[in-house]
């Protein structure tokens, strides 16, 4: 008779112990007063929800979101309970919590296992460094050299001919964002000689390139799905660039592009956002007494919030894509109020709010959103001025989702051709 190898038996034993420990922990946590998603109050049903969340996360979160739109609920992952806080008041309380109670860094380190993927010096700041990125004998280039480093980069994979070409947009976007970001962050001679700096830039790449590439891909999918936006945005880009050139100020004056990109991000956001880990031994307590236990993770719903007319009041039809809804609002508020003051507008692409958490909110809102917004507006303006684009089919390429992560379809394609005459005079 053949007996299993000792190492195999040991592996089975370790897995069994882990399984028993995780089940015991979940059963202990099950006693929490915070409600679970309807229909998941048993051990088996909670694990079924955990499995369902992997492929249908928006449906799972909607169950908890709709039972109390100002409450807190929880649902089981495979080895941990996940907590979700809903409503403006709770988002503000999460955003204001000090890092010794709620930690974004610990949540990121746990989620991405940065000690193993990027090294302990990144997550715990143990490696001293200084950046000489701006130190150079040569005069530094302006922020937008050579038309924002886009001409000849954006669709370098296609021939610049007048014929239409079908381009798989996400891989192209990743290449473009990677080259553009690194070219602007660090000049080429410095990039090749400063290696501690290289580590830091690679870290930035890890968290920035794919998110920005996904933003560009979603914007192009939306632009070709709703082509009525193309002509007004192209006119705006050409007019502003003709007057101000390729400058950051010019991009800030492209209000239609800004509105379009914010709308695209709103309707293509992740299921959950603003993930924090409770690091205070006493847990995190909301003002109404609701307490999230130590070691747990608490989140804010993204998709559900952005599709809810009650929490997104300017979206009269929250599920309808309207790229210019915010630029119209901006124009309305340019008038003077009763006191003779110019109207205040705080719904820019980079603006955060408890009702708009694409970039998070509060002290830990994404610090790179200013760079990402400038980069995305520059790329989209360059495309509109220099290329014609149209959809491959009548249907927008379906999104791909896994657990809380949502991304544009990497296989999706759009038709692209070089315009006969661009603003820059290129044939």
PDB file of C-alpha atoms in Angstrom, residues 15-164:
ATOM      1  CA  UNK A  15      -4.281  23.855   5.877  1.00  0.00           C
ATOM      2  CA  UNK A  16      -6.692  22.153   8.234  1.00  0.00           C
ATOM      3  CA  UNK A  17      -5.436  24.168  11.190  1.00  0.00           C
ATOM      4  CA  UNK A  18      -5.725  27.410   9.215  1.00  0.00           C
ATOM      5  CA  UNK A  19      -9.234  26.467   8.197  1.00  0.00           C
ATOM      6  CA  UNK A  20     -10.296  25.705  11.766  1.00  0.00           C
ATOM      7  CA  UNK A  21      -8.728  28.920  13.070  1.00  0.00           C
ATOM      8  CA  UNK A  22     -10.401  31.043  10.383  1.00  0.00           C
ATOM      9  CA  UNK A  23     -13.796  29.464  11.019  1.00  0.00           C
ATOM     10  CA  UNK A  24     -13.412  29.945  14.774  1.00  0.00           C
ATOM     11  CA  UNK A  25     -12.444  33.571  14.256  1.00  0.00           C
ATOM     12  CA  UNK A  26     -15.401  34.179  11.968  1.00  0.00           C
ATOM     13  CA  UNK A  27     -17.781  32.552  14.445  1.00  0.00           C
ATOM     14  CA  UNK A  28     -16.392  34.791  17.182  1.00  0.00           C
ATOM     15  CA  UNK A  29     -16.779  37.887  15.034  1.00  0.00           C
ATOM     16  CA  UNK A  30     -20.279  36.766  14.075  1.00  0.00           C
ATOM     17  CA  UNK A  31     -21.423  37.989  17.516  1.00  0.00           C
ATOM     18  CA  UNK A  32     -20.885  41.618  16.486  1.00  0.00           C
ATOM     19  CA  UNK A  33     -23.881  43.932  16.748  1.00  0.00           C
ATOM     20  CA  UNK A  34     -23.183  45.288  13.278  1.00  0.00           C
ATOM     21  CA  UNK A  35     -25.660  43.714  10.832  1.00  0.00           C
ATOM     22  CA  UNK A  36     -24.576  41.383   8.071  1.00  0.00           C
ATOM     23  CA  UNK A  37     -25.791  41.372   4.496  1.00  0.00           C
ATOM     24  CA  UNK A  38     -29.326  39.932   4.366  1.00  0.00           C
ATOM     25  CA  UNK A  39     -29.302  36.159   4.026  1.00  0.00           C
ATOM     26  CA  UNK A  40     -25.709  35.694   5.192  1.00  0.00           C
ATOM     27  CA  UNK A  41     -26.098  35.257   8.928  1.00  0.00           C
ATOM     28  CA  UNK A  42     -25.018  31.601   8.968  1.00  0.00           C
ATOM     29  CA  UNK A  43     -21.589  30.048   8.554  1.00  0.00           C
ATOM     30  CA  UNK A  44     -22.350  28.431   5.188  1.00  0.00           C
ATOM     31  CA  UNK A  45     -24.347  31.379   3.868  1.00  0.00           C
ATOM     32  CA  UNK A  46     -21.571  33.811   4.859  1.00  0.00           C
ATOM     33  CA  UNK A  47     -19.037  31.813   2.861  1.00  0.00           C
ATOM     34  CA  UNK A  48     -21.414  31.677  -0.093  1.00  0.00           C
ATOM     35  CA  UNK A  49     -21.532  35.481   0.023  1.00  0.00           C
ATOM     36  CA  UNK A  50     -17.727  35.578   0.129  1.00  0.00           C
ATOM     37  CA  UNK A  51     -17.584  33.466  -3.019  1.00  0.00           C
ATOM     38  CA  UNK A  52     -20.319  35.508  -4.687  1.00  0.00           C
ATOM     39  CA  UNK A  53     -18.421  38.725  -3.938  1.00  0.00           C
ATOM     40  CA  UNK A  54     -15.503  37.571  -6.079  1.00  0.00           C
ATOM     41  CA  UNK A  55     -17.515  37.858  -9.291  1.00  0.00           C
ATOM     42  CA  UNK A  56     -20.620  39.888  -8.413  1.00  0.00           C
ATOM     43  CA  UNK A  57     -19.359  42.378  -5.873  1.00  0.00           C
ATOM     44  CA  UNK A  58     -21.712  45.226  -6.827  1.00  0.00           C
ATOM     45  CA  UNK A  59     -24.747  43.012  -6.188  1.00  0.00           C
ATOM     46  CA  UNK A  60     -23.387  41.960  -2.806  1.00  0.00           C
ATOM     47  CA  UNK A  61     -22.653  45.533  -1.692  1.00  0.00           C
ATOM     48  CA  UNK A  62     -26.046  46.733  -2.958  1.00  0.00           C
ATOM     49  CA  UNK A  63     -27.773  44.310  -0.561  1.00  0.00           C
ATOM     50  CA  UNK A  64     -26.127  45.952   2.429  1.00  0.00           C
ATOM     51  CA  UNK A  65     -26.279  49.456   0.991  1.00  0.00           C
ATOM     52  CA  UNK A  66     -30.034  49.358   0.453  1.00  0.00           C
ATOM     53  CA  UNK A  67     -30.933  48.056   3.919  1.00  0.00           C
ATOM     54  CA  UNK A  68     -29.658  51.243   5.616  1.00  0.00           C
ATOM     55  CA  UNK A  69     -28.178  54.075   3.569  1.00  0.00           C
ATOM     56  CA  UNK A  70     -26.736  55.757   6.641  1.00  0.00           C
ATOM     57  CA  UNK A  71     -25.556  52.674   8.492  1.00  0.00           C
ATOM     58  CA  UNK A  72     -22.717  50.194   8.721  1.00  0.00           C
ATOM     59  CA  UNK A  73     -22.867  46.598   7.546  1.00  0.00           C
ATOM     60  CA  UNK A  74     -20.442  43.729   7.179  1.00  0.00           C
ATOM     61  CA  UNK A  75     -19.937  40.765   4.934  1.00  0.00           C
ATOM     62  CA  UNK A  76     -17.596  37.801   5.000  1.00  0.00           C
ATOM     63  CA  UNK A  77     -14.516  37.443   2.861  1.00  0.00           C
ATOM     64  CA  UNK A  78     -12.844  34.059   2.755  1.00  0.00           C
ATOM     65  CA  UNK A  79     -10.768  34.729   5.887  1.00  0.00           C
ATOM     66  CA  UNK A  80     -11.943  38.046   7.305  1.00  0.00           C
ATOM     67  CA  UNK A  81     -15.000  40.195   7.915  1.00  0.00           C
ATOM     68  CA  UNK A  82     -15.178  43.351   5.821  1.00  0.00           C
ATOM     69  CA  UNK A  83     -17.020  46.414   7.157  1.00  0.00           C
ATOM     70  CA  UNK A  84     -18.679  49.054   4.974  1.00  0.00           C
ATOM     71  CA  UNK A  85     -19.761  52.509   6.193  1.00  0.00           C
ATOM     72  CA  UNK A  86     -22.459  54.406   4.300  1.00  0.00           C
ATOM     73  CA  UNK A  87     -23.499  58.042   4.180  1.00  0.00           C
ATOM     74  CA  UNK A  88     -21.933  61.475   4.278  1.00  0.00           C
ATOM     75  CA  UNK A  89     -21.566  61.664   8.063  1.00  0.00           C
ATOM     76  CA  UNK A  90     -19.758  58.330   8.355  1.00  0.00           C
ATOM     77  CA  UNK A  91     -17.460  59.080   5.420  1.00  0.00           C
ATOM     78  CA  UNK A  92     -16.432  62.340   7.091  1.00  0.00           C
ATOM     79  CA  UNK A  93     -15.749  60.525  10.368  1.00  0.00           C
ATOM     80  CA  UNK A  94     -13.587  57.936   8.622  1.00  0.00           C
ATOM     81  CA  UNK A  95     -11.716  60.642   6.739  1.00  0.00           C
ATOM     82  CA  UNK A  96     -11.004  62.579   9.949  1.00  0.00           C
ATOM     83  CA  UNK A  97      -9.743  59.617  12.009  1.00  0.00           C
ATOM     84  CA  UNK A  98      -6.044  59.868  12.994  1.00  0.00           C
ATOM     85  CA  UNK A  99      -3.632  57.244  11.620  1.00  0.00           C
ATOM     86  CA  UNK A 100      -3.083  55.676  15.030  1.00  0.00           C
ATOM     87  CA  UNK A 101      -6.742  54.618  14.976  1.00  0.00           C
ATOM     88  CA  UNK A 102      -7.451  54.027  11.278  1.00  0.00           C
ATOM     89  CA  UNK A 103      -4.457  53.365   9.058  1.00  0.00           C
ATOM     90  CA  UNK A 104      -4.463  53.563   5.281  1.00  0.00           C
ATOM     91  CA  UNK A 105      -0.801  52.497   5.162  1.00  0.00           C
ATOM     92  CA  UNK A 106      -1.496  49.310   7.106  1.00  0.00           C
ATOM     93  CA  UNK A 107      -4.493  48.555   4.908  1.00  0.00           C
ATOM     94  CA  UNK A 108      -2.405  48.957   1.748  1.00  0.00           C
ATOM     95  CA  UNK A 109       0.470  46.918   3.176  1.00  0.00           C
ATOM     96  CA  UNK A 110      -1.909  44.107   4.096  1.00  0.00           C
ATOM     97  CA  UNK A 111      -3.826  44.215   0.828  1.00  0.00           C
ATOM     98  CA  UNK A 112      -0.791  44.263  -1.457  1.00  0.00           C
ATOM     99  CA  UNK A 113       1.683  42.565   0.878  1.00  0.00           C
ATOM    100  CA  UNK A 114       4.199  45.323   0.149  1.00  0.00           C
ATOM    101  CA  UNK A 115       6.905  43.820   2.379  1.00  0.00           C
ATOM    102  CA  UNK A 116       7.136  40.963  -0.117  1.00  0.00           C
ATOM    103  CA  UNK A 117       6.309  42.761  -3.354  1.00  0.00           C
ATOM    104  CA  UNK A 118       8.127  46.099  -2.896  1.00  0.00           C
ATOM    105  CA  UNK A 119      10.317  45.518   0.147  1.00  0.00           C
ATOM    106  CA  UNK A 120       9.973  46.644   3.795  1.00  0.00           C
ATOM    107  CA  UNK A 121      11.743  49.927   3.110  1.00  0.00           C
ATOM    108  CA  UNK A 122       8.775  51.097   1.059  1.00  0.00           C
ATOM    109  CA  UNK A 123       5.917  50.327   3.412  1.00  0.00           C
ATOM    110  CA  UNK A 124       7.686  51.217   6.656  1.00  0.00           C
ATOM    111  CA  UNK A 125       9.969  53.988   5.379  1.00  0.00           C
ATOM    112  CA  UNK A 126      13.017  52.261   6.838  1.00  0.00           C
ATOM    113  CA  UNK A 127      15.270  53.066   3.891  1.00  0.00           C
ATOM    114  CA  UNK A 128      16.455  56.698   3.927  1.00  0.00           C
ATOM    115  CA  UNK A 129      16.471  58.426   0.597  1.00  0.00           C
ATOM    116  CA  UNK A 130      16.503  61.809  -0.965  1.00  0.00           C
ATOM    117  CA  UNK A 131      15.378  62.781  -4.436  1.00  0.00           C
ATOM    118  CA  UNK A 132      17.697  64.628  -6.766  1.00  0.00           C
ATOM    119  CA  UNK A 133      15.142  64.468  -9.531  1.00  0.00           C
ATOM    120  CA  UNK A 134      15.190  68.217  -9.926  1.00  0.00           C
ATOM    121  CA  UNK A 135      18.977  68.583  -9.686  1.00  0.00           C
ATOM    122  CA  UNK A 136      20.538  68.859 -13.087  1.00  0.00           C
ATOM    123  CA  UNK A 137      23.213  70.986 -14.712  1.00  0.00           C
ATOM    124  CA  UNK A 138      20.907  71.505 -17.642  1.00  0.00           C
ATOM    125  CA  UNK A 139      17.960  73.867 -17.469  1.00  0.00           C
ATOM    126  CA  UNK A 140      14.916  71.799 -16.469  1.00  0.00           C
ATOM    127  CA  UNK A 141      12.278  71.306 -19.096  1.00  0.00           C
ATOM    128  CA  UNK A 142       8.815  72.796 -18.595  1.00  0.00           C
ATOM    129  CA  UNK A 143       6.009  70.561 -17.411  1.00  0.00           C
ATOM    130  CA  UNK A 144       4.695  70.047 -20.918  1.00  0.00           C
ATOM    131  CA  UNK A 145       7.755  69.606 -23.133  1.00  0.00           C
ATOM    132  CA  UNK A 146       7.118  68.752 -26.747  1.00  0.00           C
ATOM    133  CA  UNK A 147       3.355  69.001 -26.432  1.00  0.00           C
ATOM    134  CA  UNK A 148       3.245  67.077 -23.171  1.00  0.00           C
ATOM    135  CA  UNK A 149       5.492  64.327 -24.521  1.00  0.00           C
ATOM    136  CA  UNK A 150       2.491  62.958 -26.342  1.00  0.00           C
ATOM    137  CA  UNK A 151       3.112  63.503 -30.037  1.00  0.00           C
ATOM    138  CA  UNK A 152       4.692  60.359 -31.387  1.00  0.00           C
ATOM    139  CA  UNK A 153       3.966  58.515 -28.112  1.00  0.00           C
ATOM    140  CA  UNK A 154       0.243  58.178 -27.835  1.00  0.00           C
ATOM    141  CA  UNK A 155      -0.366  55.794 -30.642  1.00  0.00           C
ATOM    142  CA  UNK A 156       3.209  54.961 -31.537  1.00  0.00           C
ATOM    143  CA  UNK A 157       2.057  51.435 -32.273  1.00  0.00           C
ATOM    144  CA  UNK A 158       0.093  52.472 -35.361  1.00  0.00           C
ATOM    145  CA  UNK A 159       1.133  54.075 -38.619  1.00  0.00           C
ATOM    146  CA  UNK A 160       0.214  57.732 -38.764  1.00  0.00           C
ATOM    147  CA  UNK A 161      -1.806  57.373 -41.934  1.00  0.00           C
ATOM    148  CA  UNK A 162      -5.242  58.618 -42.882  1.00  0.00           C
ATOM    149  CA  UNK A 163      -6.641  55.075 -42.913  1.00  0.00           C
ATOM    150  CA  UNK A 164      -8.650  53.780 -39.968  1.00  0.00           C
TER     151      UNK A 164
END
